[in-house]
mmCIF file with all atom_site columns, C-alpha atoms in Angstrom:
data_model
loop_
_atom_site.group_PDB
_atom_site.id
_atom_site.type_symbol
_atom_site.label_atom_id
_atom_site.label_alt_id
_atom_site.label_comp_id
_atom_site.label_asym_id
_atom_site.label_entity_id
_atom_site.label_seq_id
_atom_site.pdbx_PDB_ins_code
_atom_site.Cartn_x
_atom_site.Cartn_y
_atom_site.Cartn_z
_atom_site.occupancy
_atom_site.B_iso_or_equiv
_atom_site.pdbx_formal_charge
_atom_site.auth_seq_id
_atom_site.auth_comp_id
_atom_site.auth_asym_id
_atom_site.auth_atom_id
_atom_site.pdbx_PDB_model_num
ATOM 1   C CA . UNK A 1 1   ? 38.081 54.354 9.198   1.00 0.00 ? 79  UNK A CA 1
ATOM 2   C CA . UNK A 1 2   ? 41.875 53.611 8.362   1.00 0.00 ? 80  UNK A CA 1
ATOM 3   C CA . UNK A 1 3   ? 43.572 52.824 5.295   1.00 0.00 ? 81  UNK A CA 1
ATOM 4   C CA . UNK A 1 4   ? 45.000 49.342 6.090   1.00 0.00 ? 82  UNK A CA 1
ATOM 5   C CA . UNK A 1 5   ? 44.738 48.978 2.421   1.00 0.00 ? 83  UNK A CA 1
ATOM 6   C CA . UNK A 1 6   ? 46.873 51.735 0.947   1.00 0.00 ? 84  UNK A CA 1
ATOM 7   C CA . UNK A 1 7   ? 45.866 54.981 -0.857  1.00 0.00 ? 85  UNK A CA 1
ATOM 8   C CA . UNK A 1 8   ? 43.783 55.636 -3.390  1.00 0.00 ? 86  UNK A CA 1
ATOM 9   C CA . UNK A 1 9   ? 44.531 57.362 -6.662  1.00 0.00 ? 87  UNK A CA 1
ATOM 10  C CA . UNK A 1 10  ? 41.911 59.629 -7.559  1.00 0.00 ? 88  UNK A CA 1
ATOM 11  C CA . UNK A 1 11  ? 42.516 60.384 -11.271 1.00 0.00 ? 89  UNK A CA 1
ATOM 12  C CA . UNK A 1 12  ? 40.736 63.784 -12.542 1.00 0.00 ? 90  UNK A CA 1
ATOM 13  C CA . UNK A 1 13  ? 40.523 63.575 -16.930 1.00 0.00 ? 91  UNK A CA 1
ATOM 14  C CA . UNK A 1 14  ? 40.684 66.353 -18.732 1.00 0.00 ? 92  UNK A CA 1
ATOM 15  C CA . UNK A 1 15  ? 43.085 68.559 -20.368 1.00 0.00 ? 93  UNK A CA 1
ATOM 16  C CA . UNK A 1 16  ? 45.260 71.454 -19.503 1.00 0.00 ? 94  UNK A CA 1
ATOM 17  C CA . UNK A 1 17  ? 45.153 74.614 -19.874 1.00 0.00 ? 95  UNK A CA 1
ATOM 18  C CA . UNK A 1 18  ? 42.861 77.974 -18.948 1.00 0.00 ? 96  UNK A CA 1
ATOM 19  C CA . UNK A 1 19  ? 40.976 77.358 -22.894 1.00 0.00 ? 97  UNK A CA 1
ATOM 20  C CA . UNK A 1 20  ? 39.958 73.992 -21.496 1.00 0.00 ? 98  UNK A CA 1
ATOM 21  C CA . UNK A 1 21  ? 38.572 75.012 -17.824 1.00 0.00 ? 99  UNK A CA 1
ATOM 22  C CA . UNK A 1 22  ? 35.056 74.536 -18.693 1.00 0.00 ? 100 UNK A CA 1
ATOM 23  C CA . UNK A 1 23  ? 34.909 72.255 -21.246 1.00 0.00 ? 101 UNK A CA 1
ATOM 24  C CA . UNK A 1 24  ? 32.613 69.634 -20.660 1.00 0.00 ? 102 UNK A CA 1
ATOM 25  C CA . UNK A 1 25  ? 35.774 66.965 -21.037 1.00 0.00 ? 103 UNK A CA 1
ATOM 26  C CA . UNK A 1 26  ? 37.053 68.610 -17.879 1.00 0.00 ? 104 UNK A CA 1
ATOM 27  C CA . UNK A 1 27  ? 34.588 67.695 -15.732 1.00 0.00 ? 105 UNK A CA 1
ATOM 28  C CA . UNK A 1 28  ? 37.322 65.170 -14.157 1.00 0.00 ? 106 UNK A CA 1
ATOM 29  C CA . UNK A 1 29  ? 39.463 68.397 -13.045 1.00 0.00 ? 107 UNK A CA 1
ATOM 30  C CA . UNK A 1 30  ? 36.579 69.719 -11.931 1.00 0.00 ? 108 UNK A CA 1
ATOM 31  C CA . UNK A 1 31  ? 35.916 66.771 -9.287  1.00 0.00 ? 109 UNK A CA 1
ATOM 32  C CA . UNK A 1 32  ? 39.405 66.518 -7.964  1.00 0.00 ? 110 UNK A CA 1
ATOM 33  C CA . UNK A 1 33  ? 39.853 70.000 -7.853  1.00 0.00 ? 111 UNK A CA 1
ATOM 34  C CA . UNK A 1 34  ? 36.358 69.678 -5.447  1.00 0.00 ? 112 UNK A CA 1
ATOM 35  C CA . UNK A 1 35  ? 38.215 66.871 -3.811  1.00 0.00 ? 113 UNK A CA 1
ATOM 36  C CA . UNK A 1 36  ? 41.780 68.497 -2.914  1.00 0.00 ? 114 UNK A CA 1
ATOM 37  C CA . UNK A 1 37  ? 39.729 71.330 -1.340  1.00 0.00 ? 115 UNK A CA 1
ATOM 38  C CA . UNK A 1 38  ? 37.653 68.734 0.858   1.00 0.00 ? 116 UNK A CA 1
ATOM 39  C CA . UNK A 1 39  ? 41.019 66.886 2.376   1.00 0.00 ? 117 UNK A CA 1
ATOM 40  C CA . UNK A 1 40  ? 42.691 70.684 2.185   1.00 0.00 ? 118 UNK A CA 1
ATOM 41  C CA . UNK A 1 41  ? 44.976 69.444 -0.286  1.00 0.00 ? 119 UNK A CA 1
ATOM 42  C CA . UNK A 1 42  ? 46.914 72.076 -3.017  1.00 0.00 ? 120 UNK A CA 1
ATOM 43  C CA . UNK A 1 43  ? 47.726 70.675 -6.175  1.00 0.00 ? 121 UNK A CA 1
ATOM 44  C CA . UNK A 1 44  ? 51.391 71.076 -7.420  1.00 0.00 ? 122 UNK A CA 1
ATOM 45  C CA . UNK A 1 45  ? 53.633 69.345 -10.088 1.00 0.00 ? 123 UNK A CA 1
ATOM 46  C CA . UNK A 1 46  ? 54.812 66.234 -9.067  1.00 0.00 ? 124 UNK A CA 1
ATOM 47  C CA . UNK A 1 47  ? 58.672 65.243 -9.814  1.00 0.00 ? 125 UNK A CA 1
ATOM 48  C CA . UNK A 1 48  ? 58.012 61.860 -11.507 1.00 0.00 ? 126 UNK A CA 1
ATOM 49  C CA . UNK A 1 49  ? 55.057 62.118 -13.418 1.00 0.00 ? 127 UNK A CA 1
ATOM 50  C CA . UNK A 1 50  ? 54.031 64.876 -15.979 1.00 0.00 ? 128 UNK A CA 1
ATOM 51  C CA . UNK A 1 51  ? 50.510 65.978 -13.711 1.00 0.00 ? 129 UNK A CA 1
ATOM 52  C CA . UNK A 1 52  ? 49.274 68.043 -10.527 1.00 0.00 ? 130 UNK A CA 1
ATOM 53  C CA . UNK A 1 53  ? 48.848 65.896 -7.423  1.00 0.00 ? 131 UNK A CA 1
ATOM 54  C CA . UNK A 1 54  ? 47.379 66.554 -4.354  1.00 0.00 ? 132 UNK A CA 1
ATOM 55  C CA . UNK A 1 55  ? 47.342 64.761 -0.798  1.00 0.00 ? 133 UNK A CA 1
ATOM 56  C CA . UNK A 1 56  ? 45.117 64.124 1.910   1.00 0.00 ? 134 UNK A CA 1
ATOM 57  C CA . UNK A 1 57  ? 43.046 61.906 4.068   1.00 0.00 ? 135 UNK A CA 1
ATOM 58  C CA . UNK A 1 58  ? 39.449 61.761 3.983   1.00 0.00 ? 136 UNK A CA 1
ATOM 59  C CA . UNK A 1 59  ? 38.610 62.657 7.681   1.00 0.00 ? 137 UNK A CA 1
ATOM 60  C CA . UNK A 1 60  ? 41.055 62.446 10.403  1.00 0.00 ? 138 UNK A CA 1
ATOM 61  C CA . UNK A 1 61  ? 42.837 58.977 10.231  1.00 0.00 ? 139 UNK A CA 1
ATOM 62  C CA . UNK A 1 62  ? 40.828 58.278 6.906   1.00 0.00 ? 140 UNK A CA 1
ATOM 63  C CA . UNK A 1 63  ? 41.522 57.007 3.465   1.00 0.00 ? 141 UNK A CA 1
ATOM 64  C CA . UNK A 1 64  ? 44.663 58.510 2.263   1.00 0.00 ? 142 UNK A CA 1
ATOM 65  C CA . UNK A 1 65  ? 43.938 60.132 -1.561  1.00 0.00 ? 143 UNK A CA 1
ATOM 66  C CA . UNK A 1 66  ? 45.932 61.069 -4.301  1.00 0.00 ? 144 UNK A CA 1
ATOM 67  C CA . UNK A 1 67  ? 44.470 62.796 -6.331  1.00 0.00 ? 145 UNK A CA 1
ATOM 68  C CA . UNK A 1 68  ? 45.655 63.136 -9.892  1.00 0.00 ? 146 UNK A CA 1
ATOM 69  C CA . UNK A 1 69  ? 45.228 66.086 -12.827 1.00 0.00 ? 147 UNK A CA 1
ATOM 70  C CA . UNK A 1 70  ? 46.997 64.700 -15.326 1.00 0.00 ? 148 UNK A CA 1
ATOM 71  C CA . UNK A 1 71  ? 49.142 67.689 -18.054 1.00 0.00 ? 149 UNK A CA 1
ATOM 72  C CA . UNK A 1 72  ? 49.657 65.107 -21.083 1.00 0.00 ? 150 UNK A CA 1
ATOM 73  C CA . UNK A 1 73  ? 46.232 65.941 -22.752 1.00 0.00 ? 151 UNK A CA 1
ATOM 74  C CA . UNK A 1 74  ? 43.376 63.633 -22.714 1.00 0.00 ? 152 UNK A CA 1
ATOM 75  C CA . UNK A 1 75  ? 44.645 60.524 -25.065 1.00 0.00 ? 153 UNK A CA 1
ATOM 76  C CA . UNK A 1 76  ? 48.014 60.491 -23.341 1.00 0.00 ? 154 UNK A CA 1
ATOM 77  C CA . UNK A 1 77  ? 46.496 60.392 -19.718 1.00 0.00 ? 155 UNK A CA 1
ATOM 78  C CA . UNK A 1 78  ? 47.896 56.672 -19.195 1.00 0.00 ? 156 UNK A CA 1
ATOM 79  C CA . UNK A 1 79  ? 51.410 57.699 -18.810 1.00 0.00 ? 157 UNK A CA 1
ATOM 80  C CA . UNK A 1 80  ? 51.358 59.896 -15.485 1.00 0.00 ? 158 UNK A CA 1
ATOM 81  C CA . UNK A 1 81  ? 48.704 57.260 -14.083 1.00 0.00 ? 159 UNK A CA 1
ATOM 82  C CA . UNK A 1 82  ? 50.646 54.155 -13.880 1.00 0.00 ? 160 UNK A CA 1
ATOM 83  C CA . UNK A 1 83  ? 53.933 56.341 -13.195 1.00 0.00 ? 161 UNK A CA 1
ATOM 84  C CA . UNK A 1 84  ? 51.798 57.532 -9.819  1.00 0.00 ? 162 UNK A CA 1
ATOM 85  C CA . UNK A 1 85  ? 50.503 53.740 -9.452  1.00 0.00 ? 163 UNK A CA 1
ATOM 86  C CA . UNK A 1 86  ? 53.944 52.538 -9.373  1.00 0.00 ? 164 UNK A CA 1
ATOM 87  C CA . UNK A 1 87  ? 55.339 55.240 -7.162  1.00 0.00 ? 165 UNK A CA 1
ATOM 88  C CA . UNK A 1 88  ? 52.493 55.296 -4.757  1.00 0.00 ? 166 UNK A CA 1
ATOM 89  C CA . UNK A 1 89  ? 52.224 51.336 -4.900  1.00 0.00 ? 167 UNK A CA 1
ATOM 90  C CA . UNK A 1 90  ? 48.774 51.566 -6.256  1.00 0.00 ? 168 UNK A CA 1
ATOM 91  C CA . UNK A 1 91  ? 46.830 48.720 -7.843  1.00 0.00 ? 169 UNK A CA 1
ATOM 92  C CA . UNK A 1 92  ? 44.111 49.221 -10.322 1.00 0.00 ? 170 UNK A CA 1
ATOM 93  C CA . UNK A 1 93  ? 41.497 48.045 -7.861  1.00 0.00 ? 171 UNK A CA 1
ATOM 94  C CA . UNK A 1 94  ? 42.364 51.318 -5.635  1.00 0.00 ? 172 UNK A CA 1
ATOM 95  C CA . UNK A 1 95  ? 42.218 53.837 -9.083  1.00 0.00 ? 173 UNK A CA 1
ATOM 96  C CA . UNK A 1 96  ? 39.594 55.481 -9.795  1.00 0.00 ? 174 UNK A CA 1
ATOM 97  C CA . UNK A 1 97  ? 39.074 57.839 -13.053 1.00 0.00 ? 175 UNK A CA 1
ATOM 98  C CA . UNK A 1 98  ? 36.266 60.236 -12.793 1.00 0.00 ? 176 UNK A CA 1
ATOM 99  C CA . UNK A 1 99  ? 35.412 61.266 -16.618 1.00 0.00 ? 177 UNK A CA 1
ATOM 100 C CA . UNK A 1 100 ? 32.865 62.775 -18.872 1.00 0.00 ? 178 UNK A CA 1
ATOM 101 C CA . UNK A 1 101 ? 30.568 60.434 -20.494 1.00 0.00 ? 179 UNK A CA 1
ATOM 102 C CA . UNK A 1 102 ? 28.016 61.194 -23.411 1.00 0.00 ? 180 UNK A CA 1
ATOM 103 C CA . UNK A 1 103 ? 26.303 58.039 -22.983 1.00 0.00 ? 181 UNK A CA 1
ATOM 104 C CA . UNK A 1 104 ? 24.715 59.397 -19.595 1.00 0.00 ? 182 UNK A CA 1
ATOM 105 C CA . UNK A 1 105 ? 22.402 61.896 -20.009 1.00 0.00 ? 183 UNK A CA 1
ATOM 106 C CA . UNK A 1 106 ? 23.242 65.182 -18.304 1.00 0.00 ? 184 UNK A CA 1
ATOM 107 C CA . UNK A 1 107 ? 22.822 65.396 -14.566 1.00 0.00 ? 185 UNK A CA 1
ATOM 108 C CA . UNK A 1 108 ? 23.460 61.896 -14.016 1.00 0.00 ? 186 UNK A CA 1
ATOM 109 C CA . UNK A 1 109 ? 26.244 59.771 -12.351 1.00 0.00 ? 187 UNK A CA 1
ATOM 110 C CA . UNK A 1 110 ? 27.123 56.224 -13.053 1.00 0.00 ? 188 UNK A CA 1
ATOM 111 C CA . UNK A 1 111 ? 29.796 54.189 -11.290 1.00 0.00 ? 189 UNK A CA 1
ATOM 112 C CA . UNK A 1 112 ? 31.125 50.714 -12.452 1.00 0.00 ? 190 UNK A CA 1
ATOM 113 C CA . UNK A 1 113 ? 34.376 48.799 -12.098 1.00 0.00 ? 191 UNK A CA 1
ATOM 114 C CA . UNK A 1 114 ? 35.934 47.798 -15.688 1.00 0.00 ? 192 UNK A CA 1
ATOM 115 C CA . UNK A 1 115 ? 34.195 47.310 -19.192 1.00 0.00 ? 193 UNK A CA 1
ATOM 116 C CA . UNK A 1 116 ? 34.606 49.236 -22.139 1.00 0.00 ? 194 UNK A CA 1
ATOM 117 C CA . UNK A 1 117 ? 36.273 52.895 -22.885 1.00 0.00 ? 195 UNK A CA 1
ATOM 118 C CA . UNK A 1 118 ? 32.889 53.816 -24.744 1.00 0.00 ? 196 UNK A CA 1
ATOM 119 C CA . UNK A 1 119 ? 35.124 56.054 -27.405 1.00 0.00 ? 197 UNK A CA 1
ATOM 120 C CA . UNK A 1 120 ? 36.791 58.228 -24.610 1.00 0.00 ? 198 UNK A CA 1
ATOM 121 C CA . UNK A 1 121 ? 40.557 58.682 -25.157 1.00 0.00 ? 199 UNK A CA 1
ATOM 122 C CA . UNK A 1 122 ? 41.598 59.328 -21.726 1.00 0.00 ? 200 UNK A CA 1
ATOM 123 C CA . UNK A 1 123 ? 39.840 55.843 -20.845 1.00 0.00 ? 201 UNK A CA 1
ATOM 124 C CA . UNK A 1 124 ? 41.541 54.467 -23.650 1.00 0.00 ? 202 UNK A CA 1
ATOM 125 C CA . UNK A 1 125 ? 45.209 55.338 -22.627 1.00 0.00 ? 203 UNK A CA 1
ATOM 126 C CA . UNK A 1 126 ? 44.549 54.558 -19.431 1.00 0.00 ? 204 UNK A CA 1
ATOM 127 C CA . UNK A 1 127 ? 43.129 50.822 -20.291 1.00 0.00 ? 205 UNK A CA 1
ATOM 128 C CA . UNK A 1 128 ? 46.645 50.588 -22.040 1.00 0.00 ? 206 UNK A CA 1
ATOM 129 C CA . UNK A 1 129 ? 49.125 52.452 -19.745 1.00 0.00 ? 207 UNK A CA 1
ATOM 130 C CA . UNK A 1 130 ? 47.532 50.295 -16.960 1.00 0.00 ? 208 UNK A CA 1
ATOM 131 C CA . UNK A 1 131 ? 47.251 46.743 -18.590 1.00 0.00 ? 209 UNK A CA 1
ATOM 132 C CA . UNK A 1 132 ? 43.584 46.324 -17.399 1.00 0.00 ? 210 UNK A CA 1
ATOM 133 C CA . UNK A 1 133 ? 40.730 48.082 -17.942 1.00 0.00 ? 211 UNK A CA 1
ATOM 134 C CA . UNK A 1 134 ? 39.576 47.118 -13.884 1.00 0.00 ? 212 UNK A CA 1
ATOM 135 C CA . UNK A 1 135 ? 39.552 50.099 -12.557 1.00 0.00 ? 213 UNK A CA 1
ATOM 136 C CA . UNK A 1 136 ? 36.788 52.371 -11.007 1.00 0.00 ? 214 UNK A CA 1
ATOM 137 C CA . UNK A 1 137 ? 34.918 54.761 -13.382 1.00 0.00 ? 215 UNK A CA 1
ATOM 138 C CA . UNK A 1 138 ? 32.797 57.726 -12.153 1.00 0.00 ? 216 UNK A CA 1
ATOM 139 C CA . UNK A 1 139 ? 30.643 58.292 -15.044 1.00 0.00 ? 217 UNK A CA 1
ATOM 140 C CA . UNK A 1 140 ? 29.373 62.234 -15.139 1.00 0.00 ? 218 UNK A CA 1
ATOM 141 C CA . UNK A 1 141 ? 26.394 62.063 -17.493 1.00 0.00 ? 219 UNK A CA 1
ATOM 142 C CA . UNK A 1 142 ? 27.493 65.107 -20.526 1.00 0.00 ? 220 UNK A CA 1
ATOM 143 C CA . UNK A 1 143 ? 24.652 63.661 -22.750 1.00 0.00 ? 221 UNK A CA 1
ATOM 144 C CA . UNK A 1 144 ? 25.047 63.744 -26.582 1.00 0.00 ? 222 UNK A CA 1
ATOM 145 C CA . UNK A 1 145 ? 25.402 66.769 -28.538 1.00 0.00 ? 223 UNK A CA 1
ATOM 146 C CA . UNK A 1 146 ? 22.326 68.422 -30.220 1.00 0.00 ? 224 UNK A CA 1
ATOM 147 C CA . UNK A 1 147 ? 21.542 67.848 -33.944 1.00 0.00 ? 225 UNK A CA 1
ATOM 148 C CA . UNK A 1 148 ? 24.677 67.114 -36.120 1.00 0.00 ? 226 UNK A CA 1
ATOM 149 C CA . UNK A 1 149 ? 27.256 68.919 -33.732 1.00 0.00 ? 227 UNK A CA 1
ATOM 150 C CA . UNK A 1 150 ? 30.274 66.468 -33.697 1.00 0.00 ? 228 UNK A CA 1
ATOM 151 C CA . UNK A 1 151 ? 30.931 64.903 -30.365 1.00 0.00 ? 229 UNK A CA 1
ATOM 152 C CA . UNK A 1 152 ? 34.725 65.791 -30.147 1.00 0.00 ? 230 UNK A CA 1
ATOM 153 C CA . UNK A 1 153 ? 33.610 69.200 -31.042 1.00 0.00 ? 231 UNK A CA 1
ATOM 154 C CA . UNK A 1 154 ? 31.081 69.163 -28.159 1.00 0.00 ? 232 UNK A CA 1
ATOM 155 C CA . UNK A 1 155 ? 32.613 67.776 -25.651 1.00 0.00 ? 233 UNK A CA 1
ATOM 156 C CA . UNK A 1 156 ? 35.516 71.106 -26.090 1.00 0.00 ? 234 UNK A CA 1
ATOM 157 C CA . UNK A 1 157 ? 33.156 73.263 -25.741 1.00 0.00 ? 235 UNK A CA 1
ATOM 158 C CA . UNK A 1 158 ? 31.817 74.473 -22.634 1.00 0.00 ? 236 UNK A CA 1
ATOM 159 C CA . UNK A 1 159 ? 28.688 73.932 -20.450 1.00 0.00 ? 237 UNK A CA 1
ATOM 160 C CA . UNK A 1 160 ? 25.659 75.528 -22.098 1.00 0.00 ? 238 UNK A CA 1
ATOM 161 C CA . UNK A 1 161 ? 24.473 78.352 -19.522 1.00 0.00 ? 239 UNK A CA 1
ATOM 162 C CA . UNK A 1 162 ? 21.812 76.181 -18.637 1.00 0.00 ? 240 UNK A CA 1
ATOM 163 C CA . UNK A 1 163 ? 23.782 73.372 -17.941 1.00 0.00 ? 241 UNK A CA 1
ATOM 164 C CA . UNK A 1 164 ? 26.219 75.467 -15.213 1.00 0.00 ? 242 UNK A CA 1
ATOM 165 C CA . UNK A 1 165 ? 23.091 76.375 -13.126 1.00 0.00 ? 243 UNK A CA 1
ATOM 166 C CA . UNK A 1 166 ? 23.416 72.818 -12.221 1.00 0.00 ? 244 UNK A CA 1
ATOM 167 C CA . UNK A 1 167 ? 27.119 72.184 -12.283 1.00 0.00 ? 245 UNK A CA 1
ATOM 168 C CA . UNK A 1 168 ? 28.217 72.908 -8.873  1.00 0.00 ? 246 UNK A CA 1
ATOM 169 C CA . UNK A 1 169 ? 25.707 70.894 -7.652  1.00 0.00 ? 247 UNK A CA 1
ATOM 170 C CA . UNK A 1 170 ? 26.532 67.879 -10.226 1.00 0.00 ? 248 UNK A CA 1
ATOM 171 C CA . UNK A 1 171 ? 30.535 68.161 -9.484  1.00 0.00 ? 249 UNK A CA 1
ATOM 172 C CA . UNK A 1 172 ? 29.676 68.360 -5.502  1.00 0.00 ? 250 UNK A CA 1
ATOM 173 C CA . UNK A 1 173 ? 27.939 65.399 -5.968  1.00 0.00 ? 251 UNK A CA 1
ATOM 174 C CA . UNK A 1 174 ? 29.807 63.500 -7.944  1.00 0.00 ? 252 UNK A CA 1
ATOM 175 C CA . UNK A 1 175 ? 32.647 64.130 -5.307  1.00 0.00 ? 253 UNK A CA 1
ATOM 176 C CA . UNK A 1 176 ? 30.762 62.808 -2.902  1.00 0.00 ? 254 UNK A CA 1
ATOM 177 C CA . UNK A 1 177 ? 30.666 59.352 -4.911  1.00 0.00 ? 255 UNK A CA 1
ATOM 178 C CA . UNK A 1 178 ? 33.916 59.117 -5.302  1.00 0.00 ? 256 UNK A CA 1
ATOM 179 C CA . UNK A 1 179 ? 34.212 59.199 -1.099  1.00 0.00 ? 257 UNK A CA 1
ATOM 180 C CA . UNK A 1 180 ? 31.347 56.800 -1.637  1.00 0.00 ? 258 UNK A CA 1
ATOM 181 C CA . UNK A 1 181 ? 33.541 54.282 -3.595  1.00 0.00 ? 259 UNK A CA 1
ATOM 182 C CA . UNK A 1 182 ? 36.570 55.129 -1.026  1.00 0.00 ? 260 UNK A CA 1
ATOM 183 C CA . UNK A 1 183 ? 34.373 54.687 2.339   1.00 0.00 ? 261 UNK A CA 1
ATOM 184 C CA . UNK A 1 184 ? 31.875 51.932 1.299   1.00 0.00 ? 262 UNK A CA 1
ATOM 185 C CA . UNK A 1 185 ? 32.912 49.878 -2.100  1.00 0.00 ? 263 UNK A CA 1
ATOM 186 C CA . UNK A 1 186 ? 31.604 50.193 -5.648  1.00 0.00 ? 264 UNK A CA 1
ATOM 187 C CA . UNK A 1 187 ? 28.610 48.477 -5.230  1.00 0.00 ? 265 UNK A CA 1
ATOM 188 C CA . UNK A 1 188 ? 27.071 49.903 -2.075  1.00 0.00 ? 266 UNK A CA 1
ATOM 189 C CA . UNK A 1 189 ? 27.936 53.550 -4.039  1.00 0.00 ? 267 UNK A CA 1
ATOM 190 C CA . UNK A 1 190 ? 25.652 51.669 -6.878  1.00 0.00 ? 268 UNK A CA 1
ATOM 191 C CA . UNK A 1 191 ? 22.942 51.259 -4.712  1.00 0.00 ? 269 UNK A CA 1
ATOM 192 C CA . UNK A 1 192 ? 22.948 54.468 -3.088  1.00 0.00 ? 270 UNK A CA 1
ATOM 193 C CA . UNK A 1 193 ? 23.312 56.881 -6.334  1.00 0.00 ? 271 UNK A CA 1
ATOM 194 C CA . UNK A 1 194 ? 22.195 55.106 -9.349  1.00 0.00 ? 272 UNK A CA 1
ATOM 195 C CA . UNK A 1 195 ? 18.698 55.979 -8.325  1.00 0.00 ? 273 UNK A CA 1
ATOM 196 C CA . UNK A 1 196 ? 18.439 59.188 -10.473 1.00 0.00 ? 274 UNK A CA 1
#
């Protein structure tokens, strides 16, 4: 498998900083951190853009990613995409944002190309930094918060203990969709994952 098409870019939402690790809005950093480790990538701070990017190829002579971590803070995410877009020559077909999403219940993974933002801010500034909203989303199912708990205050707050028995299973997986998306297309990934 070659990359006759060009890279990918692999964006990771969430914010930074060691108080926001586990937050369930990280769950993007979470994948690409998954991801840089699968291509044997490091992340460092790129020159031109305010985020941590890592480089590899998926297999020997496969898809080149970059994959993105972006330091703005969630609602200011656009900026250090479409700066890596235009350096790396990206489209928005070939970006891919892998996000929280209360809409999805826990433990499961949606994937579509365009649509709405569905409230989330990183979404959002992407949608506007990027001048489309067609781009790949990997949707990781956070559910909705329990009784009257605000949903910006939930999705700070970290994974319930219950919830992280699962997690290294659900961000493993979820890695393996975006590769999905990479290797075979959105809607073959669809097919394959959107059974449960």
């Amino acid at each position: 498998m070659t990359d006759e098409v060009g890279p990918w870019l692999v964006v990771g939402l969430g914010n930074p900083g060691r108080e926001y690790a586990g937050n369930r809005h990280n769950v993007g950093f979470m994948v690409a951190e998954l991801l840089a480790g699968r291509v044997g990538a490091k992340f460092s701070r790129h020159k031109r853009a305010v985020a941590e990017v890592a480089e590899g190829r998926l297999g020997f002579g496969g898809p080149k990613l970059v994959l993105v971590k972006p330091l703005t803070y969630m609602n200011l995410s656009g900026g250090p995409v479409v700066a890596l877009a235009q350096f790396h020559k990206i489209p928005p077909e070939r970006v891919i944002a892998v996000h929280d999403e209360l809409d999805i219940p826990y433990g499961q993974l949606r994937v579509k190309c365009g649509g709405g933002e569905g409230g989330h801010n990183g979404l959002r500034s992407m949608s506007k930094s990027l001048g489309t909203k067609d781009y790949v989303r990997v949707r990781f199912g956070i559910g909705r918060p329990p009784g009257r708990q605000d949903p910006a205050d939930y999705v700070l707050s970290d994974f319930s203990s219950v919830e992280r028995k699962e997690l290294e299973f659900l961000v493993d997986r979820a890695a393996d969709v975006v590769e999905s998306v990479v290797t075979r297309g959105v809607e073959p990934t669809q097919n394959l994952y959107h059974g449960g």
